[in-house]
Amino acid sequence: MLRFIATRLVQLVVICFLISVFAFLLVHLLPGDPTLAILGPNDTPAARAVLLHQLGLNKGLVSQYGTWIMNIFHGNLGASFLTKQTVTNALGVAVPIDLELVVVSQVLALLVAIPMALIAALRPNRLFDRIATTSTFAMLSLPTFVAGPLLVLVFAVTLKWVPATGFDRLSQGLGQNLKSVILPSVALAIGSVTVYYRLLRADLIATLQEDFVTMARSKGLSTRYILMRHVMRPSSFSLLAGAGISIGTLFTGAFVVEVLFQLPGIGYQLVQAIYSRDYLVVQGMALVAAVAFVVVNFGVDFLLTILDPRVRRA
Amino acid sequence: MPELPSQVALESDAYVPGAAVAGVGAGVQGIAGRLPASGLVSKKGGIGITFWICAGWVLFMILLAVLASVLPLKAPNFQDYSSVNIGPSARHLLGTDDLGRDLLARVIFGSRVSLVIGFAPVLIGLVVGGMAGLLAGYRSGPADTVLNAVSFVLLAFPALLAIMVIETFWKPVTLLKLTIMFAFVSAPLLFRVIRATTLSFASREFVVAARATGAKTSRLLLRELLPNVLPAAVSFALIGVAIAIVLEGSLAYLGLSIGLPTSSLGNIINDGVNSNNLSLNPYIALWPSLYIFLLLTALNLMADRLRSYFDLREVSL
């Protein structure tokens, strides 16, 4: 067990290191002197000298990396050369929005997927199961950039229930806040519903064939009791694994959703930085997003290992 | 038991469906490949009519894209200011956009980008990753360990983010560059699938028997292992195509794929969403969305049928 965790941790550190090297080298892939690209219109000899010193570009590559990574460990991810805002500040604005999107969308997805899977698994291959399984195919084939505009068209443009774009902070009232995140969350949830539904359904069907379920049935326990008490728990590991699978989808989806609905999360800010060629912001944000992504993934893996001993033997 | 999650066969060392893959490959957007097969199979036990209908549909879409310049279509970038934002009609079957461009032509020409980026990198990945996976799965050794680690690291990266960032620093975006970057995403994924499947077959009796009769490695790989590995590989490749199409579409939607004036499905949708177009003329976003939806549905269904079909056969053996 300990050894397993240790191996995983080493992998995690190695991957994070590689991500940082990759992010570091990006700026050096720019043709010519990176200061030219970074400064753009603000290019003056004095500014260049300052920047060269700031970036430590007059030293060797390895020592440059050392300085850069030490700065990051001290919370200095660089700053935008356009707005002068530090990347750390920008992240402070963005991260709560991303977290809210993830939480609301996943809660929505689970609220839909769990009852659907329960009903489908009780009578596999019957009418409800067929309809539900087929509709998850449809949901699987609705990428966020298709589902998002569709939702806007129906609920914002035609029905005018919610605003099409913009973000209202929680401080502007819970109702306002929820109104501005509900469509993006639904757009994100669509992909996750399929994940949760399919995994839970397959697991439930397998668990329902176990002897202990037959035993419980023959004792005369009600179906509801059996499902909640005996079946749900051993069938829910996959849900957790599903969360891990979902992360990739959520990640890509969140970028599209934030741009479509103009929510200033990490995706939106990163894309804006890419448009305006704000290289240091791109570098800093990409680094944080990639590391967060990898860490969350490994976190899910850890949790699974602790909860389910069967994984450990792998 | 048709519901047997197919990862069990692929990641033979993991029991919990999805668990072993939660950390691996989650960087790749797209989920179909890591889900249990739906278990919906035709009752007669064949691969089912759905599969062939979907295959025909995908082929039809490919033919349309290939023959686009021969077909009697309008020029996709021709702006006819006398007919702006008109709905579907005899002159413009799918209507026109806010610049008077024919939407049918734009969608079909735009699908070329999606289809090239969908299929080309996956084919590259299938050949490169497939050969490496076959060899690595058959001959586990230091090369296998290294390749495995490399694929693991590559898959740990969030693909969309990596491609977006590389593009920023590697301008301008071209079809070739996108294909290369997408191949780096698909090759490790297919490598893992094929390696795992090969591993599960490598110690089977028929392989051992063939080796005992003195078969050469090339024969073992191509005649004994490849035919058994192929169904899983093709099924995953189809899902890979779907993943790539979604990734390219997302990039194009964000304005980070092939630049204008080349139309691509993602940037037509973006056009259709921008500046009030959604309320003035929803058709602009609707048609490319519908195209992508139908294409992805066909690909996902095909992959699912393949998996259900071959998993079933495996169980009945």
XYZ file of C-alpha atoms in Angstrom:
631
model
C 0.000 0.000 0.000
C 2.647 2.482 1.103
C 4.808 1.439 -1.772
C 1.952 1.925 -4.170
C 1.330 5.426 -2.891
C 5.036 6.215 -3.023
C 5.260 5.132 -6.678
C 2.252 7.240 -7.496
C 3.707 10.262 -5.731
C 6.972 9.919 -7.604
C 5.036 9.753 -10.876
C 3.084 12.822 -9.880
C 6.224 14.804 -9.083
C 7.913 13.725 -12.321
C 4.904 14.736 -14.406
C 4.583 18.094 -12.643
C 8.286 18.677 -13.225
C 7.911 17.872 -16.915
C 4.945 20.210 -17.185
C 6.977 23.001 -15.625
C 9.912 22.386 -17.981
C 7.522 22.389 -20.900
C 5.882 25.633 -19.782
C 9.287 27.172 -19.160
C 10.629 26.234 -22.582
C 7.558 27.610 -24.358
C 8.705 31.185 -24.006
C 12.072 30.137 -25.395
C 10.451 28.581 -28.446
C 9.415 32.037 -29.569
C 11.370 33.100 -32.602
C 14.086 35.616 -31.770
C 14.408 37.287 -28.429
C 11.398 36.525 -26.208
C 11.494 40.074 -24.867
C 10.493 41.356 -28.308
C 7.429 39.174 -28.347
C 6.534 39.867 -24.733
C 6.953 43.626 -24.865
C 5.389 44.139 -28.260
C 4.391 47.796 -28.580
C 5.912 48.659 -25.186
C 9.365 47.896 -26.510
C 11.948 50.394 -25.255
C 15.604 49.673 -24.523
C 15.021 50.348 -20.829
C 12.017 48.049 -20.622
C 13.944 45.359 -22.425
C 16.849 45.613 -20.026
C 14.458 45.340 -17.071
C 12.693 42.378 -18.622
C 15.933 40.630 -19.535
C 16.957 40.950 -15.925
C 13.512 39.930 -14.637
C 13.430 36.843 -16.770
C 17.114 36.234 -16.084
C 17.646 35.800 -19.803
C 21.304 36.756 -19.565
C 22.084 33.552 -17.680
C 22.217 29.907 -18.744
C 19.038 27.953 -19.413
C 19.290 25.752 -16.319
C 19.858 28.613 -13.924
C 17.068 30.518 -15.659
C 14.766 27.610 -14.953
C 15.945 27.577 -11.348
C 15.125 31.251 -10.844
C 11.796 30.892 -12.572
C 10.672 27.878 -10.566
C 11.800 29.458 -7.269
C 9.709 32.519 -8.117
C 6.741 30.274 -8.682
C 7.201 28.539 -5.367
C 7.109 32.001 -3.820
C 3.770 32.657 -5.518
C 5.191 34.866 -8.248
C 3.830 33.612 -11.550
C 4.682 36.750 -13.461
C 2.390 39.527 -14.599
C 0.565 40.632 -17.695
C 2.523 43.063 -19.807
C -0.694 44.602 -21.033
C -2.685 45.129 -17.856
C 0.138 44.738 -15.297
C -2.175 42.449 -13.334
C -0.273 39.586 -11.739
C -1.197 36.058 -12.769
C -1.751 35.215 -9.107
C -4.371 37.974 -8.845
C -6.049 36.875 -12.036
C -6.206 33.326 -10.693
C -7.818 34.633 -7.515
C -10.679 35.929 -9.658
C -10.871 32.895 -11.908
C -10.595 29.906 -9.587
C -13.829 30.463 -7.587
C -15.772 30.685 -10.852
C -14.294 27.439 -12.102
C -14.992 25.725 -8.807
C -18.607 26.871 -8.846
C -19.040 25.668 -12.423
C -17.608 22.267 -11.576
C -19.651 21.810 -8.406
C -22.986 22.950 -9.866
C -22.537 20.970 -13.072
C -21.502 17.769 -11.303
C -24.360 17.981 -8.808
C -26.773 18.430 -11.713
C -25.212 15.509 -13.572
C -25.466 13.196 -10.556
C -29.057 14.252 -9.872
C -29.984 13.128 -13.369
C -27.664 10.137 -13.755
C -28.249 8.266 -10.474
C -32.055 7.872 -10.707
C -31.746 7.096 -14.419
C -29.174 4.361 -13.771
C -31.195 2.880 -10.890
C -34.359 2.555 -12.943
C -32.486 1.254 -15.995
C -30.480 -1.316 -14.031
C -33.522 -2.796 -12.321
C -34.917 -3.818 -15.696
C -32.022 -3.970 -18.135
C -32.833 -4.033 -21.851
C -36.425 -3.045 -21.219
C -38.077 0.086 -22.536
C -36.715 2.617 -20.039
C -33.208 1.228 -20.257
C -33.272 1.361 -24.043
C -34.537 4.934 -24.096
C -32.088 6.081 -21.430
C -29.106 4.323 -22.971
C -29.924 5.642 -26.420
C -30.320 9.171 -25.136
C -26.917 8.980 -23.492
C -25.535 8.329 -26.962
C -27.119 11.564 -28.046
C -25.610 13.365 -25.065
C -22.225 11.834 -25.808
C -22.439 13.353 -29.271
C -23.234 16.864 -28.049
C -19.923 18.607 -27.501
C -20.078 21.740 -25.384
C -19.661 24.005 -28.379
C -22.820 22.467 -29.836
C -24.867 22.131 -26.635
C -23.975 25.614 -25.370
C -25.304 27.640 -28.321
C -28.388 25.411 -28.406
C -29.123 26.156 -24.743
C -28.557 29.869 -25.302
C -30.903 29.809 -28.290
C -33.685 28.112 -26.349
C -33.426 29.526 -22.834
C -31.825 32.929 -23.310
C -32.810 34.098 -26.776
C -36.246 32.527 -27.215
C -37.596 32.056 -23.684
C -35.511 34.851 -22.100
C -35.425 33.028 -18.752
C -31.760 33.703 -18.097
C -29.174 36.123 -19.434
C -27.150 34.836 -22.394
C -23.764 35.975 -21.114
C -22.034 37.484 -18.127
C -21.322 36.455 -14.575
C -22.910 37.766 -11.385
C -20.909 37.191 -8.249
C -22.388 35.495 -5.240
C -22.301 38.883 -3.504
C -24.955 40.072 -5.961
C -27.368 37.551 -4.523
C -27.682 33.808 -4.823
C -30.509 34.017 -7.354
C -28.605 36.319 -9.673
C -25.487 34.207 -9.306
C -27.286 30.949 -10.061
C -29.043 32.503 -13.052
C -25.690 33.325 -14.586
C -24.141 29.902 -14.010
C -27.075 27.614 -14.672
C -26.823 27.437 -18.470
C -23.048 26.959 -18.524
C -23.395 24.285 -15.843
C -26.065 22.427 -17.788
C -23.892 22.584 -20.909
C -21.046 21.052 -18.893
C -23.253 18.516 -17.144
C -24.460 16.934 -20.383
C -21.170 15.144 -20.946
C -20.898 14.008 -17.333
C -24.394 12.512 -17.224
C -23.362 9.942 -19.810
C -20.242 9.028 -17.848
C -22.036 8.596 -14.553
C -25.044 6.861 -16.035
C -23.100 4.276 -18.020
C -20.660 3.437 -15.231
C -23.295 3.205 -12.530
C -25.668 1.202 -14.718
C -23.013 -1.380 -15.610
C -21.947 -1.685 -11.975
C -25.488 -1.894 -10.670
C -26.380 -4.652 -13.099
C -23.306 -6.604 -12.048
C -24.019 -6.098 -8.337
C -27.675 -7.042 -8.721
C -26.577 -10.476 -9.913
C -24.575 -11.116 -6.751
C -25.691 -13.788 -4.322
C -26.138 -11.380 -1.470
C -28.802 -9.528 -3.449
C -30.689 -12.772 -4.094
C -30.335 -13.490 -0.386
C -31.741 -10.081 0.518
C -34.604 -10.571 -1.913
C -35.464 -13.961 -0.481
C -35.556 -12.414 2.967
C -38.383 -10.316 1.597
C -36.657 -6.945 1.753
C -38.154 -4.252 -0.407
C -36.438 -3.363 -3.662
C -35.883 0.187 -2.482
C -34.172 -1.031 0.700
C -31.985 -3.476 -1.209
C -30.951 -0.803 -3.692
C -30.086 1.787 -1.089
C -28.572 -0.483 1.554
C -26.974 -3.336 -0.346
C -26.383 -2.332 -3.904
C -25.538 1.354 -4.090
C -22.392 1.222 -2.000
C -20.477 -1.539 -3.799
C -21.589 -0.027 -7.100
C -20.439 3.475 -6.418
C -16.683 3.085 -6.883
C -17.125 3.515 -10.572
C -18.852 6.812 -9.954
C -15.729 8.067 -8.302
C -13.631 6.745 -11.143
C -16.126 8.453 -13.396
C -15.247 11.720 -11.758
C -11.687 11.089 -12.874
C -12.817 10.356 -16.398
C -15.013 13.432 -16.390
C -12.177 15.780 -15.601
C -10.831 15.703 -19.131
C -14.235 16.492 -20.582
C -14.952 19.140 -17.995
C -11.645 20.777 -18.672
C -12.171 21.157 -22.402
C -15.833 21.953 -21.919
C -15.123 24.644 -19.350
C -12.902 26.541 -21.799
C -15.631 26.634 -24.415
C -18.394 27.394 -21.934
C -16.497 30.245 -20.323
C -15.809 31.863 -23.673
C -19.379 31.356 -24.888
C -20.976 32.736 -21.719
C -18.167 35.190 -20.984
C -17.468 33.875 -17.494
C -14.035 35.141 -16.427
C -12.725 31.724 -15.307
C -9.300 30.282 -16.072
C -10.332 29.147 -19.546
C -11.717 32.550 -20.512
C -8.710 34.448 -19.195
C -6.293 32.029 -20.834
C -8.012 32.354 -24.198
C -8.037 36.150 -23.884
C -4.319 36.058 -23.086
C -3.728 33.882 -26.150
C -5.668 36.323 -28.359
C -3.655 39.291 -27.068
C -0.382 37.323 -27.090
C 0.171 37.995 -23.422
C 2.810 35.282 -23.231
C 3.628 35.313 -19.553
C -0.044 35.056 -18.608
C -0.445 32.148 -21.015
C 2.591 30.487 -19.488
C 1.515 31.030 -15.879
C -2.118 30.083 -16.351
C -1.320 27.030 -18.443
C 1.148 25.869 -15.810
C -1.372 26.197 -12.998
C -4.204 24.635 -14.996
C -2.097 21.673 -16.126
C -0.719 20.990 -12.647
C -4.191 21.288 -11.102
C -5.517 18.879 -13.689
C -2.813 16.299 -13.023
C -3.084 16.642 -9.243
C -6.866 16.201 -9.257
C -6.508 13.140 -11.435
C -4.016 11.586 -9.103
C -6.166 12.590 -6.143
C -9.050 10.585 -7.551
C -6.723 7.661 -8.111
C -5.527 7.829 -4.504
C -9.037 7.934 -3.168
C -9.998 4.936 -5.230
C -7.006 3.019 -3.984
C -7.868 3.738 -0.391
C -11.547 2.907 -0.834
C -11.190 -0.181 -2.955
C -8.431 -2.673 -2.195
C -8.937 -4.412 -5.531
C -7.235 -1.593 -7.418
C -4.107 -1.862 -5.346
C -3.269 -5.323 -6.528
C -2.886 -4.058 -10.064
C -22.982 -11.112 -19.571
C -23.148 -8.336 -22.135
C -22.765 -5.620 -19.525
C -19.227 -6.654 -18.720
C -17.316 -3.392 -18.921
C -14.883 -3.664 -21.734
C -12.030 -2.063 -19.826
C -11.747 -5.303 -17.944
C -10.536 -6.873 -21.126
C -8.325 -3.943 -22.024
C -6.772 -3.160 -18.695
C -6.640 -6.750 -17.684
C -4.935 -5.999 -14.401
C -7.718 -3.804 -13.126
C -10.968 -5.087 -11.784
C -12.936 -1.950 -11.150
C -14.186 -0.526 -14.417
C -12.694 2.830 -15.103
C -10.492 2.802 -12.039
C -7.299 1.920 -13.791
C -7.913 4.484 -16.463
C -8.977 7.303 -14.209
C -5.475 8.641 -14.037
C -4.374 7.430 -17.400
C -5.659 9.156 -20.434
C -7.990 11.451 -18.616
C -6.034 14.205 -20.261
C -7.732 13.365 -23.468
C -11.090 14.913 -23.784
C -13.684 12.377 -24.727
C -15.200 9.729 -22.642
C -16.758 7.119 -24.834
C -13.658 4.981 -24.937
C -13.460 4.630 -21.227
C -17.040 3.729 -20.611
C -18.640 0.321 -20.493
C -20.232 -0.640 -23.778
C -23.920 0.115 -23.773
C -24.757 -3.572 -24.087
C -27.372 -2.876 -26.718
C -26.764 -5.449 -29.428
C -28.967 -6.821 -32.126
C -30.776 -9.941 -31.004
C -29.597 -12.145 -33.842
C -26.016 -11.897 -32.624
C -24.622 -10.174 -35.703
C -23.011 -6.787 -35.541
C -26.377 -5.310 -36.413
C -27.854 -3.065 -39.038
C -27.136 0.045 -36.939
C -23.430 -0.442 -37.443
C -23.761 -0.569 -41.222
C -26.146 2.367 -41.395
C -23.698 4.438 -39.345
C -20.747 3.278 -41.444
C -22.627 4.233 -44.604
C -23.476 7.619 -43.148
C -19.871 8.384 -42.199
C -18.732 7.266 -45.650
C -21.343 9.535 -47.237
C -20.082 12.497 -45.211
C -16.500 11.740 -46.228
C -17.509 11.491 -49.905
C -19.313 14.831 -49.705
C -16.202 16.465 -48.283
C -13.855 14.850 -50.806
C -16.051 15.699 -53.793
C -16.999 19.155 -52.507
C -15.232 21.011 -55.303
C -16.783 18.787 -57.995
C -20.332 18.938 -56.624
C -22.607 21.762 -57.794
C -22.001 23.829 -54.670
C -21.636 27.579 -54.399
C -18.238 28.999 -53.446
C -18.062 28.809 -49.651
C -16.627 32.303 -49.297
C -18.678 34.069 -51.970
C -20.609 36.899 -50.342
C -23.943 37.589 -51.989
C -25.182 40.810 -50.400
C -28.502 40.561 -52.192
C -29.401 37.491 -50.157
C -28.234 37.936 -46.575
C -29.618 35.812 -43.736
C -32.248 34.064 -45.782
C -33.673 30.787 -44.549
C -33.572 27.468 -46.384
C -34.897 27.907 -49.937
C -34.541 26.428 -53.382
C -31.576 28.644 -54.250
C -29.806 28.085 -50.944
C -30.837 24.707 -49.599
C -29.693 25.502 -46.062
C -29.981 29.287 -46.316
C -27.257 31.920 -46.121
C -25.339 33.576 -43.310
C -25.044 37.222 -42.300
C -22.632 37.883 -45.165
C -24.779 36.151 -47.744
C -22.589 33.060 -47.953
C -24.245 29.768 -48.811
C -24.432 27.663 -45.661
C -24.594 24.282 -47.396
C -21.324 25.026 -49.158
C -19.740 26.363 -45.974
C -20.718 23.346 -43.914
C -19.508 20.831 -46.507
C -16.244 22.651 -47.168
C -15.900 23.251 -43.432
C -16.298 19.558 -42.720
C -13.038 18.940 -44.577
C -11.018 20.355 -41.686
C -12.929 18.298 -39.120
C -12.645 15.103 -41.119
C -8.931 15.491 -41.901
C -8.124 16.312 -38.271
C -10.439 13.538 -37.163
C -9.024 10.748 -39.296
C -5.427 11.579 -40.270
C -3.863 11.809 -36.775
C -5.755 8.733 -35.612
C -4.502 6.753 -38.598
C -0.976 7.902 -37.811
C -1.548 7.007 -34.181
C -2.955 3.636 -35.155
C 0.107 2.771 -37.244
C 2.786 4.214 -34.944
C 1.131 3.543 -31.599
C -0.242 0.252 -32.835
C 3.087 -1.169 -33.953
C 4.784 0.007 -30.786
C 1.951 -1.403 -28.689
C 2.031 -4.753 -30.430
C 5.767 -5.076 -29.952
C 5.744 -3.763 -26.403
C 2.878 -6.012 -25.393
C 4.493 -9.072 -26.923
C 8.043 -8.467 -25.761
C 7.864 -6.863 -22.368
C 11.281 -5.553 -21.449
C 13.081 -2.254 -20.900
C 11.725 -0.854 -24.195
C 8.212 -1.634 -23.020
C 8.819 0.061 -19.677
C 10.147 3.191 -21.360
C 7.379 3.376 -23.964
C 4.801 2.816 -21.274
C 6.193 5.622 -19.154
C 6.315 7.970 -22.143
C 2.706 7.248 -23.050
C 1.710 7.730 -19.441
C 3.365 11.139 -19.287
C 1.939 12.244 -22.640
C -1.556 11.250 -21.574
C -1.292 13.037 -18.258
C -1.261 16.372 -20.075
C -4.603 17.983 -20.711
C -4.675 17.771 -24.510
C -6.689 20.868 -25.355
C -4.609 23.047 -23.079
C -1.334 21.725 -24.458
C -2.406 22.239 -28.065
C -3.747 25.725 -27.374
C -0.552 26.780 -25.684
C 1.749 25.263 -28.299
C -0.245 27.041 -31.007
C 0.264 30.373 -29.301
C 3.976 29.947 -29.600
C 4.018 28.153 -32.959
C 2.179 30.328 -35.445
C 0.568 30.208 -37.914
C -1.748 27.246 -37.402
C -1.769 24.895 -40.376
C -3.490 21.626 -41.107
C -0.130 19.836 -40.971
C 0.794 21.252 -37.564
C -2.607 20.350 -36.169
C -2.286 16.832 -37.559
C 1.117 16.422 -35.919
C -0.099 17.704 -32.566
C -3.215 15.545 -32.671
C -1.100 12.517 -33.585
C 0.845 13.083 -30.365
C -2.452 12.819 -28.511
C -3.785 9.774 -30.328
C -0.623 7.664 -30.589
C -0.110 7.118 -26.835
C -3.791 6.396 -26.321
C -3.862 3.757 -29.040
C -0.495 2.461 -27.852
C -1.948 1.752 -24.418
C -5.065 0.097 -25.753
C -3.172 -2.119 -28.169
C -0.446 -2.939 -25.685
C -2.961 -3.986 -23.047
C -4.936 -6.075 -25.527
C -1.766 -7.698 -26.865
C -0.692 -8.523 -23.326
C -3.938 -10.340 -22.704
C -3.399 -12.474 -25.809
C 0.373 -12.947 -25.712
C 0.296 -15.841 -23.256
C -2.722 -17.596 -24.768
C -2.306 -21.183 -25.947
C -2.546 -20.465 -29.650
C 0.329 -17.998 -29.471
C 2.461 -20.350 -27.414
C 1.622 -23.163 -29.819
C 2.593 -21.072 -32.828
C 5.861 -20.186 -31.179
C 6.517 -23.806 -30.334
C 6.153 -24.739 -33.992
C 8.938 -22.282 -34.716
C 6.961 -19.363 -36.132
C 8.954 -16.192 -36.664
C 8.215 -13.115 -34.579
C 6.822 -11.280 -37.584
C 4.392 -14.122 -38.225
C 3.412 -14.278 -34.574
C 2.712 -10.566 -34.501
C 0.948 -10.229 -37.832
C -0.878 -13.537 -38.180
C -1.588 -14.547 -34.607
C -1.816 -11.394 -32.509
C -2.856 -8.637 -34.906
C -6.194 -10.184 -35.952
C -7.151 -10.549 -32.312
C -6.058 -7.086 -31.335
C -7.629 -5.344 -34.320
C -11.270 -5.168 -33.144
C -10.360 -3.344 -29.951
C -7.933 -1.137 -31.876
C -10.486 -0.185 -34.514
C -13.192 0.446 -31.960
C -10.908 2.722 -29.973
C -9.681 4.390 -33.133
C -13.278 5.306 -34.007
C -13.671 6.875 -30.602
C -10.314 8.565 -31.153
C -11.732 10.094 -34.319
C -14.721 11.382 -32.353
C -12.415 12.807 -29.678
C -10.259 14.520 -32.290
C -13.286 16.022 -34.018
C -14.551 17.424 -30.716
C -11.100 18.784 -29.868
C -10.706 20.438 -33.269
C -14.232 21.801 -33.046
C -13.523 23.285 -29.624
C -10.315 24.855 -30.895
C -12.067 26.229 -33.966
C -14.877 27.541 -31.800
C -12.281 29.363 -29.703
C -10.765 30.741 -32.901
C -7.598 28.712 -32.390
C -7.808 26.211 -35.225
C -7.223 26.832 -38.932
C -7.617 30.562 -39.451
C -10.239 32.370 -41.486
C -11.197 32.547 -44.326
C -11.057 28.718 -44.367
C -14.372 27.621 -42.972
C -14.486 24.869 -40.389
C -17.504 23.602 -38.486
C -16.282 25.126 -35.234
C -15.738 28.594 -36.640
C -19.088 28.581 -38.438
C -20.738 27.836 -35.076
C -18.720 30.647 -33.542
C -19.939 32.942 -36.352
C -23.472 31.882 -35.663
C -23.201 32.683 -31.963
C -21.490 36.047 -32.264
C -23.124 39.465 -32.628
C -26.824 38.699 -32.297
C -26.665 36.090 -35.044
C -28.290 33.548 -32.762
C -31.476 35.606 -32.514
C -31.376 36.913 -36.108
C -30.511 33.707 -37.911
C -30.116 30.574 -35.788
C -29.504 28.478 -38.917
C -25.857 29.582 -39.079
C -25.048 27.758 -35.841
C -27.677 25.084 -36.311
C -26.431 23.336 -39.445
C -22.803 22.788 -38.441
C -24.017 21.711 -34.983
C -26.337 19.182 -36.563
C -23.542 17.934 -38.826
C -21.197 17.383 -35.871
C -23.951 15.774 -33.814
C -24.826 13.280 -36.539
C -21.189 12.505 -37.300
C -20.322 11.919 -33.634
C -23.432 9.839 -33.043
C -22.533 7.608 -35.975
C -18.931 7.200 -34.783
C -19.932 6.508 -31.174
C -22.580 3.991 -32.183
C -20.173 2.198 -34.506
C -17.547 1.944 -31.787
C -20.117 0.742 -29.275
C -21.497 -1.940 -31.574
C -17.984 -3.168 -32.353
C -17.189 -3.444 -28.672
C -20.429 -5.105 -27.690
C -20.079 -7.505 -30.579
C -16.522 -8.556 -29.884
C -16.876 -8.632 -26.107
C -19.819 -10.952 -26.480
C -17.914 -13.275 -28.716
C -15.047 -13.316 -26.299
C -17.334 -14.304 -23.459
C -18.923 -17.089 -25.479
C -15.555 -18.609 -26.392
